[in-house]
Amino acid sequence: MALMIPDVMLAPLNPLANWVRANSLWPMPFATACCGIELMATGASKHDIARFGAEVMRFSPRQCDLMIVAGRVVMKMLPVLQRIWMQMPEPKWCVSMGACASSGGVFDTYAVVQGIDRFIPVDMYVPGCPPRPEQLIQAIIDLQDKIKATGTLQGVEFGKRTEHMGPLANVEMPGDFAKSRRVSLN
Amino acid sequence: MLNEYRYCNMPFDIIADAVKAKFVDVSTSEFRDNRRLHVPPAQAYDVLKTLKEQYGFNMLFELTAADYLKYPNATDRFGVVYGLLNMTTGERIYVRTFLNEPDLTLPSTFSLWKGANWLEREVYDMYGIVFAGHPDLRRILLPEMFTSFPLRKDYPLRGRGERHNFPVITRAES
Amino acid sequence: MKKFILHPSSFLLANMPLEALATLPEGPDKDYLWTLNFGPQHPATHTTLRLILTLDGETVVKAVPDIGFLHSGFEKLGEDLDFNQYVTIVDRMNYVSPIANEIAWHLTIEKLMGIELTPRCKYIRTILAELARISDHLLCAGAQALDLGAFTAFLYGFQQREVIAEIYETISGQRFHPSYTRVGGLLFDVTDDFVRQVRTFVKEFPKTHADMCRLLNRNRIFLERTQGIGVLSKELAIDLSCTGPIARSSGVVRDLRKDEPYLAYGDFQSAFKVICAQEGDSYARYQVRMEEMLESLKIIDAAIENLPAGAVNVDVESKAVFPAQTSVYRSIESMIQHFELVMPNRQWSPPVDEVYGCIESPNGELGFYVVSDGTGVAYRARTRPPSYIHFAVFPYLIVGHQLSDVVAVLGSLNIIAAELDR
């Protein structure tokens, strides 16, 4: 029996746009430490992140829509992280991979930022020190579900996000307490 | 093949006696296999130079410091340790010198070993000990604007809030 | 415009004092030189390194490394955590071969406290250290090839790294950071599964190694991009404190496993050779690493077949190790001893002195300088990081080469950022 395909389909295009977005994530591997090696293992032959359409690792932030922050971020690196996040075009998402990126992990010291979500928005947290490759793959599947559940074809919600975009407020370097503006942690 | 020349080294005692004869204020100590010369900071460079040029210690494998602020029965604030290795005999020797608060200056050993370059910068970065004559004495691991010396004992483990002194980027801004 | 031409060999520049290098590209008539920022987020830096390169066309005239983008205060944490807790932190130092760091740390502590390990523990640690060496060299060789565009060798390397990760998982429950050593012994004794897995690995690894060699050793692109690139002379290697594969590929015959045998290496002196090369270029470093893996395999083979029986921890009477779990539950003495090792105000009582201990880690001489004030927490826990010392060599190696060679040289040095910055 031949499969009947209707000549005309009437459906909102939003799910189609979300489906496309969800299954063609281009990660920007912001790999700083141990989790970066697990990220490499996720991309390598055994775990093969390509099965979920997210294998196109691009090191240029302007080509990516998913930032995977793998590893701890320290004082000297945080301005770099923020700058790379600002350079990524919308729509974009951020995965905080590992305990160090999510909360500082075991490194409760003077130099390590206690969770990148204090300074940039994060969509998905992956626990573990470092997380197993399966956990990262699960996080990407979950993120795909999240992308599929939100978003519109025109990307109005992304437009709202970017309308206030301007130059980043000048980043004072740490230690310069006389001039620096203390940010509230709320 | 290596073991042949490993055991034909000059005993530590002979080196120590010769150095002691040349420099008066030098003393020695020994713990496990670490054999050490204690020298005053003013003579440190000359002792190191003698060890390199006359006794063949041609590699500086370690240079570090410690802050003895809370150490039991310590008399000096900072200790700097040079670890020297004779690549021909495989012998190691450690040279220790002690510094106190107002005058935290040591002569740089960059002219003896090029490997001292970054090791001295790290000690400067972490303890604020200045190596006079170093070609490029800047902070190496911490940001240039950082004002404290974090491995000193009077600096808290969790810092003084530097790690959270950054602007926040929200969803609307990014 | 007057052109500033460099000698193609970096030897001449490498032997110049650093002051001369620093002043080289300055001056108003050098305005054709341009500056390129390389990193800290760049695929070839693997993690977080930054280089400020001064270029004459595509020739590197000067390279100034800027590091500290992963400085996380390891040594400060070492002054806060006790000897057994700190092992979880040193794990994360050279994260490509974590167990080598653990072994270095606990060997130093055991040297400080004067503990002599049991033969079984020594053998197990030796096997694990050599597995760590293989996994480190696999990643380094694979990533070096990856940076030069050869993706397949990297995949082959990672396949065997997964096998080693499974061995770690069998012994400790964690596939990446095992945190497996303890003062005076190990977390658990190994099981028969471990022996079986290591035997399988010994049998199957040479095939992967041969595959990688076939892909790279005679690969013309790989050869032309690594041979003669980043030449490090023997004198400079010694002067700049290089150790490990990097020094050995420059003709320095020194391997702590032979020269200052620790653990069970004394028993395997005839089982393995020290691999050295004369050339000192990127290709020599690659080849030394590849050949070292086969030597490590011989040590593993000899050790796993002669694994001694007996206890894995030192005697409980030494008050250095935890008593067995069953005896803690059943006898009050064992419970007291367990508590004494856990309570922050009791713990171990090492001599009040300082000691330097080191091992031949995959990257070079990994040492710890521990100052003890008589408590179970190190007063100062200094690491001698091979990556830090080897990255200081980089400006000497790259001057006079092309911009694209930066990647080839960086890959061959195997800089691990967490160990570099600590």
PDB file of C-alpha atoms in Angstrom, chain B residues 70-149:
ATOM      1  CA  LYS B  70      53.538  30.299  61.520  1.00  0.00           C
ATOM      2  CA  TYR B  71      56.247  27.634  61.587  1.00  0.00           C
ATOM      3  CA  PRO B  72      57.203  26.296  65.025  1.00  0.00           C
ATOM      4  CA  ASN B  73      60.463  27.796  66.330  1.00  0.00           C
ATOM      5  CA  ALA B  74      61.171  29.668  63.122  1.00  0.00           C
ATOM      6  CA  THR B  75      63.532  32.597  63.332  1.00  0.00           C
ATOM      7  CA  ASP B  76      63.311  33.871  59.778  1.00  0.00           C
ATOM      8  CA  ARG B  77      60.282  34.771  57.711  1.00  0.00           C
ATOM      9  CA  PHE B  78      61.094  33.468  54.229  1.00  0.00           C
ATOM     10  CA  GLY B  79      63.256  30.609  53.110  1.00  0.00           C
ATOM     11  CA  VAL B  80      64.411  30.186  49.532  1.00  0.00           C
ATOM     12  CA  VAL B  81      65.625  26.805  48.330  1.00  0.00           C
ATOM     13  CA  TYR B  82      67.766  26.164  45.287  1.00  0.00           C
ATOM     14  CA  GLY B  83      67.947  22.571  44.114  1.00  0.00           C
ATOM     15  CA  LEU B  84      71.028  21.845  42.045  1.00  0.00           C
ATOM     16  CA  LEU B  85      71.791  18.770  40.034  1.00  0.00           C
ATOM     17  CA  ASN B  86      75.089  17.584  38.643  1.00  0.00           C
ATOM     18  CA  MET B  87      74.146  16.034  35.332  1.00  0.00           C
ATOM     19  CA  THR B  88      77.370  14.046  35.120  1.00  0.00           C
ATOM     20  CA  THR B  89      77.149  12.316  38.465  1.00  0.00           C
ATOM     21  CA  GLY B  90      73.442  12.635  39.134  1.00  0.00           C
ATOM     22  CA  GLU B  91      74.151  14.198  42.515  1.00  0.00           C
ATOM     23  CA  ARG B  92      71.711  16.625  44.048  1.00  0.00           C
ATOM     24  CA  ILE B  93      72.436  19.408  46.487  1.00  0.00           C
ATOM     25  CA  TYR B  94      70.099  21.944  48.060  1.00  0.00           C
ATOM     26  CA  VAL B  95      71.082  25.470  48.985  1.00  0.00           C
ATOM     27  CA  ARG B  96      68.858  27.227  51.485  1.00  0.00           C
ATOM     28  CA  THR B  97      68.880  30.852  52.388  1.00  0.00           C
ATOM     29  CA  PHE B  98      66.628  32.905  54.646  1.00  0.00           C
ATOM     30  CA  LEU B  99      65.230  36.382  54.222  1.00  0.00           C
ATOM     31  CA  ASN B 100      63.416  38.779  56.514  1.00  0.00           C
ATOM     32  CA  GLU B 101      60.733  41.329  55.987  1.00  0.00           C
ATOM     33  CA  PRO B 102      62.199  44.715  55.087  1.00  0.00           C
ATOM     34  CA  ASP B 103      64.840  43.448  52.684  1.00  0.00           C
ATOM     35  CA  LEU B 104      63.354  40.760  50.475  1.00  0.00           C
ATOM     36  CA  THR B 105      65.992  40.862  47.792  1.00  0.00           C
ATOM     37  CA  LEU B 106      68.199  38.137  46.423  1.00  0.00           C
ATOM     38  CA  PRO B 107      70.565  38.296  43.471  1.00  0.00           C
ATOM     39  CA  SER B 108      69.150  36.648  40.389  1.00  0.00           C
ATOM     40  CA  THR B 109      70.765  33.430  39.229  1.00  0.00           C
ATOM     41  CA  PHE B 110      69.627  33.883  35.647  1.00  0.00           C
ATOM     42  CA  SER B 111      73.219  34.511  34.633  1.00  0.00           C
ATOM     43  CA  LEU B 112      74.148  31.048  35.924  1.00  0.00           C
ATOM     44  CA  TRP B 113      71.177  29.015  34.723  1.00  0.00           C
ATOM     45  CA  LYS B 114      68.658  30.155  32.132  1.00  0.00           C
ATOM     46  CA  GLY B 115      66.134  27.879  33.789  1.00  0.00           C
ATOM     47  CA  ALA B 116      66.011  30.274  36.723  1.00  0.00           C
ATOM     48  CA  ASN B 117      64.013  32.746  34.661  1.00  0.00           C
ATOM     49  CA  TRP B 118      60.485  31.505  35.254  1.00  0.00           C
ATOM     50  CA  LEU B 119      61.247  29.880  38.590  1.00  0.00           C
ATOM     51  CA  GLU B 120      62.319  33.234  40.001  1.00  0.00           C
ATOM     52  CA  ARG B 121      59.314  34.939  38.487  1.00  0.00           C
ATOM     53  CA  GLU B 122      57.056  32.449  40.205  1.00  0.00           C
ATOM     54  CA  VAL B 123      58.684  32.985  43.592  1.00  0.00           C
ATOM     55  CA  TYR B 124      58.296  36.732  43.080  1.00  0.00           C
ATOM     56  CA  ASP B 125      54.665  36.267  42.103  1.00  0.00           C
ATOM     57  CA  MET B 126      53.812  34.115  45.086  1.00  0.00           C
ATOM     58  CA  TYR B 127      55.958  35.633  47.839  1.00  0.00           C
ATOM     59  CA  GLY B 128      57.090  39.053  46.676  1.00  0.00           C
ATOM     60  CA  ILE B 129      60.775  38.157  46.918  1.00  0.00           C
ATOM     61  CA  VAL B 130      62.642  40.354  44.469  1.00  0.00           C
ATOM     62  CA  PHE B 131      65.473  38.902  42.437  1.00  0.00           C
ATOM     63  CA  ALA B 132      67.829  41.739  41.644  1.00  0.00           C
ATOM     64  CA  GLY B 133      69.209  41.581  38.145  1.00  0.00           C
ATOM     65  CA  HIS B 134      66.439  39.427  36.718  1.00  0.00           C
ATOM     66  CA  PRO B 135      65.818  40.498  33.107  1.00  0.00           C
ATOM     67  CA  ASP B 136      62.035  40.392  33.218  1.00  0.00           C
ATOM     68  CA  LEU B 137      60.659  40.263  36.746  1.00  0.00           C
ATOM     69  CA  ARG B 138      56.895  40.477  36.291  1.00  0.00           C
ATOM     70  CA  ARG B 139      53.987  38.578  37.733  1.00  0.00           C
ATOM     71  CA  ILE B 140      53.655  35.312  35.875  1.00  0.00           C
ATOM     72  CA  LEU B 141      50.659  33.379  37.147  1.00  0.00           C
ATOM     73  CA  LEU B 142      48.433  36.054  38.614  1.00  0.00           C
ATOM     74  CA  PRO B 143      47.014  39.091  36.831  1.00  0.00           C
ATOM     75  CA  GLU B 144      49.254  42.129  36.671  1.00  0.00           C
ATOM     76  CA  MET B 145      46.819  44.138  38.785  1.00  0.00           C
ATOM     77  CA  PHE B 146      46.785  41.663  41.644  1.00  0.00           C
ATOM     78  CA  THR B 147      48.164  43.345  44.719  1.00  0.00           C
ATOM     79  CA  SER B 148      48.738  40.506  47.191  1.00  0.00           C
ATOM     80  CA  PHE B 149      51.192  37.644  47.342  1.00  0.00           C
TER      81      PHE B 149
END
